[in-house]
Amino acid sequence: MRSRMASLALNAKIKLPSGYEIPQLGFGVYQTPPKDTETVVNEAFAVGYTHIDSAAAYYNEAACGKAIRKSGLPREQIFFTSKVPPRALGYQTAKNQVEKSLTESGLEYIDLMLIHAPYGGSAGRKGAWKALVEAVEAGKVRSIGVSNYGVQHLDELEKHIAELEAERGGPGKGGVLSVGQWEIHPWCARSDIAEWCAKRGVAVEAYSPLVRGRRWGEPTLKKLAGKYGKSEAQVLVRWSLQKGYIPLPKSVNAERIRDNADVYDFELTLEEVAELESDEYAPVAWDPTTSPLDA
């Protein structure tokens, strides 16, 4: 049985620039088949997760919403994320997607809505961001952010926010960037992006924190797992948490779902966190961060 201290740690939260709080450990449902999603999300709730990361492109928002409604947990205790897909990115498509995600999930509001990737050109990105700002103002979305943006896209977004403030009537009217989501792990640390976010108080979410299992047996990772009597996956989740990130491990296996959350009874030293991080730039997923501004 999970200890009270571990349960409290699992429910630790980070205050976002929007004023809302986000649980620091999330549960991802990327590539989880819709027919399995409700079951695995229920399993995650049973373990103690309260943060579910979905997207329109995952086609499982409806199953996530069903699990949320059936969970018995108060809605305000659950944090649900979705994302605007990058295809034909723009104001109207983003505006339509917010409505579609609300309908699909059956929820009254979405805790966090992200732009999934920086494709579509500058005007498309600005339009999509404006639509999300309006969704926040309408109470349909609580916090907004971006995913897979490179530093060049983040710098551009700051300009778009300033432009929207001027166009829409003053400070705050350009929206608040609360969260950024990227593939981050010791072999794709993205220090430039992490530093950009840290300077502005933007929370960093890390998808593929387990590197899709492709780094099992790496000497330092294996050594630390042996030292602490933990799995290599648990060491990687712990690394992400201690970097101050919000890891989003995913699994459809009930035992692994539990194990990925069982990371609060040990702590890496600062030296071990640094030792585990490599100089490699080796993403295992797509990498839109490198796309040019006019892509």
CSV table of C-alpha atoms in Angstrom, one decimal:
chain,number,residue,atom,x,y,z
A,1,MET,CA,0.0,0.0,0.0
A,2,ARG,CA,1.3,3.5,-0.9
A,3,SER,CA,2.4,5.4,2.1
A,4,ARG,CA,0.7,8.7,3.0
A,5,MET,CA,3.9,10.6,2.3
A,6,ALA,CA,4.2,9.0,-1.1
A,7,SER,CA,0.6,9.8,-1.9
A,8,LEU,CA,1.2,13.5,-0.9
A,9,ALA,CA,4.3,13.6,-3.1
A,10,LEU,CA,2.5,12.1,-6.1
A,11,ASN,CA,0.0,14.9,-5.8
A,12,ALA,CA,2.6,17.7,-5.5
A,13,LYS,CA,1.7,20.6,-7.8
A,14,ILE,CA,3.5,23.5,-9.6
A,15,LYS,CA,1.9,26.9,-9.7
A,16,LEU,CA,1.5,28.1,-13.3
A,17,PRO,CA,1.8,31.7,-14.6
A,18,SER,CA,-2.0,31.5,-15.2
A,19,GLY,CA,-2.5,31.1,-11.5
A,20,TYR,CA,-3.7,27.5,-11.7
A,21,GLU,CA,-1.8,24.5,-10.3
A,22,ILE,CA,-0.6,21.5,-12.3
A,23,PRO,CA,0.3,18.1,-10.8
A,24,GLN,CA,4.0,17.5,-11.3
A,25,LEU,CA,3.7,13.9,-12.4
A,26,GLY,CA,1.4,13.3,-15.4
A,27,PHE,CA,0.1,10.3,-17.2
A,28,GLY,CA,0.4,10.3,-21.0
A,29,VAL,CA,-1.9,8.5,-23.4
A,30,TYR,CA,0.0,9.0,-26.7
A,31,GLN,CA,-0.8,6.0,-29.0
A,32,THR,CA,-3.1,4.5,-26.4
A,33,PRO,CA,-5.9,2.9,-28.5
A,34,PRO,CA,-9.3,4.5,-27.7
A,35,LYS,CA,-10.7,1.1,-26.7
A,36,ASP,CA,-8.0,0.8,-24.0
A,37,THR,CA,-7.8,4.4,-22.9
A,38,GLU,CA,-10.6,4.4,-20.4
A,39,THR,CA,-9.2,1.3,-18.6
A,40,VAL,CA,-5.6,2.6,-18.4
A,41,VAL,CA,-6.7,6.1,-17.2
A,42,ASN,CA,-8.9,4.4,-14.5
A,43,GLU,CA,-5.8,2.4,-13.5
A,44,ALA,CA,-3.8,5.7,-13.3
A,45,PHE,CA,-6.5,7.3,-11.1
A,46,ALA,CA,-6.4,4.2,-8.9
A,47,VAL,CA,-2.6,4.6,-8.4
A,48,GLY,CA,-3.0,8.3,-7.6
A,49,TYR,CA,-2.3,10.2,-10.8
A,50,THR,CA,-4.6,13.2,-11.3
A,51,HIS,CA,-3.0,14.6,-14.4
A,52,ILE,CA,-3.9,13.2,-17.8
A,53,ASP,CA,-2.1,14.3,-21.0
A,54,SER,CA,-4.1,13.8,-24.3
A,55,ALA,CA,-4.4,15.5,-27.7
A,56,ALA,CA,-6.8,15.8,-30.5
A,57,ALA,CA,-4.3,13.8,-32.6
A,58,TYR,CA,-4.4,10.9,-30.2
A,59,TYR,CA,-8.1,10.3,-30.9
A,60,ASN,CA,-8.8,9.3,-27.3
A,61,GLU,CA,-10.1,12.5,-25.7
A,62,ALA,CA,-13.6,10.9,-25.5
A,63,ALA,CA,-12.3,7.9,-23.5
A,64,CYS,CA,-10.3,10.2,-21.2
A,65,GLY,CA,-13.4,12.2,-20.5
A,66,LYS,CA,-15.4,9.1,-19.8
A,67,ALA,CA,-12.8,7.9,-17.3
A,68,ILE,CA,-12.7,11.4,-15.7
A,69,ARG,CA,-16.5,11.5,-15.3
A,70,LYS,CA,-16.6,7.9,-13.9
A,71,SER,CA,-13.7,8.4,-11.6
A,72,GLY,CA,-15.7,9.7,-8.6
A,73,LEU,CA,-13.0,12.4,-8.2
A,74,PRO,CA,-14.1,16.0,-8.0
A,75,ARG,CA,-13.5,17.6,-11.4
A,76,GLU,CA,-11.3,20.3,-9.9
A,77,GLN,CA,-8.9,17.6,-8.6
A,78,ILE,CA,-8.2,16.3,-12.1
A,79,PHE,CA,-6.0,18.1,-14.6
A,80,PHE,CA,-6.7,17.4,-18.2
A,81,THR,CA,-4.6,18.5,-21.2
A,82,SER,CA,-5.4,18.4,-24.9
A,83,LYS,CA,-3.7,19.9,-27.9
A,84,VAL,CA,-4.6,21.7,-31.2
A,85,PRO,CA,-3.2,19.6,-34.0
A,86,PRO,CA,-0.7,21.3,-36.3
A,87,ARG,CA,-2.5,20.6,-39.6
A,88,ALA,CA,-3.9,23.8,-41.2
A,89,LEU,CA,-2.9,25.7,-38.0
A,90,GLY,CA,-4.7,29.0,-37.6
A,91,TYR,CA,-7.3,31.1,-35.8
A,92,GLN,CA,-10.4,29.3,-36.9
A,93,THR,CA,-9.0,25.8,-36.8
A,94,ALA,CA,-7.8,26.3,-33.2
A,95,LYS,CA,-11.1,27.9,-32.2
A,96,ASN,CA,-13.0,25.0,-33.7
A,97,GLN,CA,-10.7,22.5,-32.0
A,98,VAL,CA,-11.4,23.9,-28.6
A,99,GLU,CA,-15.1,23.3,-29.1
A,100,LYS,CA,-14.5,19.9,-30.6
A,101,SER,CA,-12.2,18.8,-27.6
A,102,LEU,CA,-14.9,20.0,-25.2
A,103,THR,CA,-17.5,18.0,-27.0
A,104,GLU,CA,-15.4,14.9,-27.4
A,105,SER,CA,-14.3,14.9,-23.8
A,106,GLY,CA,-17.7,15.9,-22.4
A,107,LEU,CA,-15.9,18.3,-20.0
A,108,GLU,CA,-17.0,21.8,-19.1
A,109,TYR,CA,-13.5,23.1,-19.4
A,110,ILE,CA,-10.0,22.0,-20.4
A,111,ASP,CA,-7.3,22.6,-17.8
A,112,LEU,CA,-4.5,23.0,-20.4
A,113,MET,CA,-4.7,23.5,-24.2
A,114,LEU,CA,-1.4,23.4,-26.1
A,115,ILE,CA,-0.5,24.1,-29.7
A,116,HIS,CA,0.9,20.7,-30.6
A,117,ALA,CA,3.6,21.8,-33.0
A,118,PRO,CA,4.9,25.1,-34.6
A,119,TYR,CA,3.9,24.3,-38.2
A,120,GLY,CA,1.8,26.5,-40.3
A,121,GLY,CA,3.8,29.7,-40.6
A,122,SER,CA,3.9,32.8,-38.4
A,123,ALA,CA,0.4,34.0,-39.2
A,124,GLY,CA,-1.0,30.6,-38.5
A,125,ARG,CA,0.8,30.4,-35.1
A,126,LYS,CA,-0.4,33.8,-34.1
A,127,GLY,CA,-4.0,33.1,-35.1
A,128,ALA,CA,-4.0,29.8,-33.2
A,129,TRP,CA,-2.6,31.5,-30.1
A,130,LYS,CA,-5.2,34.3,-30.3
A,131,ALA,CA,-8.0,31.6,-30.4
A,132,LEU,CA,-6.6,30.0,-27.3
A,133,VAL,CA,-6.4,33.4,-25.5
A,134,GLU,CA,-10.1,33.9,-26.3
A,135,ALA,CA,-10.9,30.4,-25.1
A,136,VAL,CA,-9.3,31.3,-21.7
A,137,GLU,CA,-11.3,34.5,-21.6
A,138,ALA,CA,-14.5,32.6,-22.3
A,139,GLY,CA,-13.8,30.1,-19.5
A,140,LYS,CA,-13.5,27.1,-21.8
A,141,VAL,CA,-9.8,26.7,-21.1
A,142,ARG,CA,-7.9,27.5,-17.9
A,143,SER,CA,-4.2,27.6,-19.0
A,144,ILE,CA,-2.5,27.6,-22.4
A,145,GLY,CA,0.9,26.8,-23.9
A,146,VAL,CA,2.8,25.3,-26.7
A,147,SER,CA,4.5,22.0,-27.6
A,148,ASN,CA,7.6,21.3,-29.7
A,149,TYR,CA,8.4,25.0,-30.2
A,150,GLY,CA,12.1,25.8,-30.7
A,151,VAL,CA,13.6,28.9,-29.2
A,152,GLN,CA,13.0,30.7,-32.4
A,153,HIS,CA,9.3,29.9,-32.2
A,154,LEU,CA,9.2,30.9,-28.5
A,155,ASP,CA,10.8,34.3,-29.3
A,156,GLU,CA,8.3,34.8,-32.0
A,157,LEU,CA,5.5,33.9,-29.6
A,158,GLU,CA,6.6,36.7,-27.2
A,159,LYS,CA,6.3,39.1,-30.1
A,160,HIS,CA,2.9,37.8,-31.0
A,161,ILE,CA,1.8,38.3,-27.4
A,162,ALA,CA,3.0,41.9,-27.4
A,163,GLU,CA,1.2,42.5,-30.8
A,164,LEU,CA,-2.0,41.0,-29.5
A,165,GLU,CA,-1.8,43.2,-26.4
A,166,ALA,CA,-1.5,46.3,-28.6
A,167,GLU,CA,-4.3,45.1,-30.9
A,168,ARG,CA,-6.7,43.9,-28.2
A,169,GLY,CA,-6.5,46.6,-25.7
A,170,GLY,CA,-3.6,46.3,-23.3
A,171,PRO,CA,-1.6,44.1,-20.8
A,172,GLY,CA,-2.8,40.6,-20.4
A,173,LYS,CA,-4.8,40.7,-23.6
A,174,GLY,CA,-2.1,38.8,-25.4
A,175,GLY,CA,-2.5,35.7,-23.2
A,176,VAL,CA,-0.2,34.1,-20.7
A,177,LEU,CA,2.2,31.3,-21.7
A,178,SER,CA,2.0,28.9,-18.8
A,179,VAL,CA,3.4,25.5,-20.1
A,180,GLY,CA,5.7,24.2,-22.8
A,181,GLN,CA,6.0,20.5,-23.6
A,182,TRP,CA,8.9,18.8,-25.3
A,183,GLU,CA,10.7,15.4,-25.6
A,184,ILE,CA,13.2,15.8,-22.7
A,185,HIS,CA,15.4,13.1,-21.1
A,186,PRO,CA,19.1,12.8,-20.4
A,187,TRP,CA,19.9,12.2,-24.1
A,188,CYS,CA,17.8,15.1,-25.3
A,189,ALA,CA,18.1,17.7,-22.5
A,190,ARG,CA,17.2,20.8,-24.5
A,191,SER,CA,19.1,23.1,-22.1
A,192,ASP,CA,18.5,26.1,-24.3
A,193,ILE,CA,14.7,25.7,-24.2
A,194,ALA,CA,14.7,24.8,-20.5
A,195,GLU,CA,16.7,28.0,-19.8
A,196,TRP,CA,14.3,30.1,-21.9
A,197,CYS,CA,11.4,28.8,-19.9
A,198,ALA,CA,13.1,29.1,-16.5
A,199,LYS,CA,13.8,32.8,-17.1
A,200,ARG,CA,10.0,33.4,-17.7
A,201,GLY,CA,8.5,31.0,-15.2
A,202,VAL,CA,7.1,28.7,-17.8
A,203,ALA,CA,6.5,25.2,-16.6
A,204,VAL,CA,8.3,22.5,-18.7
A,205,GLU,CA,6.6,19.2,-19.4
A,206,ALA,CA,8.7,16.2,-20.6
A,207,TYR,CA,7.2,13.6,-22.9
A,208,SER,CA,9.1,10.4,-23.7
A,209,PRO,CA,10.8,10.7,-20.3
A,210,LEU,CA,11.6,6.9,-20.5
A,211,VAL,CA,13.2,7.3,-24.0
A,212,ARG,CA,10.8,4.6,-25.2
A,213,GLY,CA,13.0,2.0,-23.5
A,214,ARG,CA,15.8,2.5,-26.0
A,215,ARG,CA,18.4,3.4,-23.3
A,216,TRP,CA,18.0,0.5,-21.0
A,217,GLY,CA,21.4,-0.8,-19.9
A,218,GLU,CA,23.2,2.5,-20.3
A,219,PRO,CA,26.1,2.3,-17.7
A,220,THR,CA,25.2,5.3,-15.6
A,221,LEU,CA,21.5,4.5,-15.7
A,222,LYS,CA,22.0,0.9,-14.8
A,223,LYS,CA,24.4,1.8,-12.0
A,224,LEU,CA,21.9,4.2,-10.4
A,225,ALA,CA,19.1,1.7,-10.7
A,226,GLY,CA,21.2,-0.8,-8.8
A,227,LYS,CA,22.3,1.6,-6.2
A,228,TYR,CA,18.7,2.6,-5.3
A,229,GLY,CA,17.0,-0.7,-5.9
A,230,LYS,CA,14.8,0.9,-8.5
A,231,SER,CA,14.1,0.2,-12.2
A,232,GLU,CA,15.8,2.2,-14.8
A,233,ALA,CA,12.4,3.7,-15.7
A,234,GLN,CA,12.0,4.9,-12.2
A,235,VAL,CA,15.4,6.5,-12.2
A,236,LEU,CA,14.5,8.4,-15.4
A,237,VAL,CA,11.2,9.7,-13.9
A,238,ARG,CA,13.1,10.8,-10.8
A,239,TRP,CA,15.7,12.6,-12.9
A,240,SER,CA,12.9,14.6,-14.6
A,241,LEU,CA,11.2,15.5,-11.4
A,242,GLN,CA,14.5,16.7,-9.8
A,243,LYS,CA,15.2,18.8,-12.9
A,244,GLY,CA,11.9,20.6,-12.0
A,245,TYR,CA,10.1,19.2,-15.0
A,246,ILE,CA,6.7,17.6,-15.3
A,247,PRO,CA,7.3,14.1,-16.7
A,248,LEU,CA,4.6,12.3,-18.7
A,249,PRO,CA,5.3,8.6,-18.6
A,250,LYS,CA,2.9,6.4,-20.5
A,251,SER,CA,2.0,2.7,-20.4
A,252,VAL,CA,-0.9,0.4,-20.9
A,253,ASN,CA,0.5,-2.1,-18.4
A,254,ALA,CA,-1.0,-1.8,-14.9
A,255,GLU,CA,2.2,-2.8,-13.1
A,256,ARG,CA,4.3,-0.3,-15.0
A,257,ILE,CA,1.7,2.4,-14.5
A,258,ARG,CA,2.1,1.8,-10.7
A,259,ASP,CA,5.9,1.5,-10.9
A,260,ASN,CA,6.3,4.8,-12.8
A,261,ALA,CA,4.6,6.6,-9.9
A,262,ASP,CA,6.6,4.8,-7.2
A,263,VAL,CA,9.5,7.3,-7.3
A,264,TYR,CA,9.1,9.2,-4.1
A,265,ASP,CA,11.1,7.0,-1.7
A,266,PHE,CA,14.5,7.8,-3.1
A,267,GLU,CA,16.4,10.9,-4.4
A,268,LEU,CA,19.3,11.3,-6.7
A,269,THR,CA,22.2,13.5,-5.6
A,270,LEU,CA,22.9,16.6,-7.5
A,271,GLU,CA,26.0,15.0,-8.8
A,272,GLU,CA,24.0,12.0,-10.1
A,273,VAL,CA,21.5,14.2,-11.8
A,274,ALA,CA,24.3,15.9,-13.7
A,275,GLU,CA,26.2,12.6,-14.3
A,276,LEU,CA,23.1,11.0,-15.9
A,277,GLU,CA,22.6,13.9,-18.3
A,278,SER,CA,24.6,13.5,-21.5
A,279,ASP,CA,25.8,15.9,-24.2
A,280,GLU,CA,23.9,13.9,-26.9
A,281,TYR,CA,21.1,15.3,-28.9
A,282,ALA,CA,19.2,12.1,-29.7
A,283,PRO,CA,15.4,12.5,-29.8
A,284,VAL,CA,13.4,9.4,-30.2
A,285,ALA,CA,10.2,11.1,-31.4
A,286,TRP,CA,9.5,13.8,-34.0
A,287,ASP,CA,11.4,17.1,-33.6
A,288,PRO,CA,9.5,20.1,-34.8
A,289,THR,CA,11.7,22.4,-32.7
A,290,THR,CA,14.2,22.5,-35.6
A,291,SER,CA,11.6,23.7,-38.1
A,292,PRO,CA,12.2,27.2,-39.6
A,293,LEU,CA,9.8,30.0,-38.8
A,294,ASP,CA,8.3,29.9,-42.3
A,295,ALA,CA,7.7,26.2,-42.3
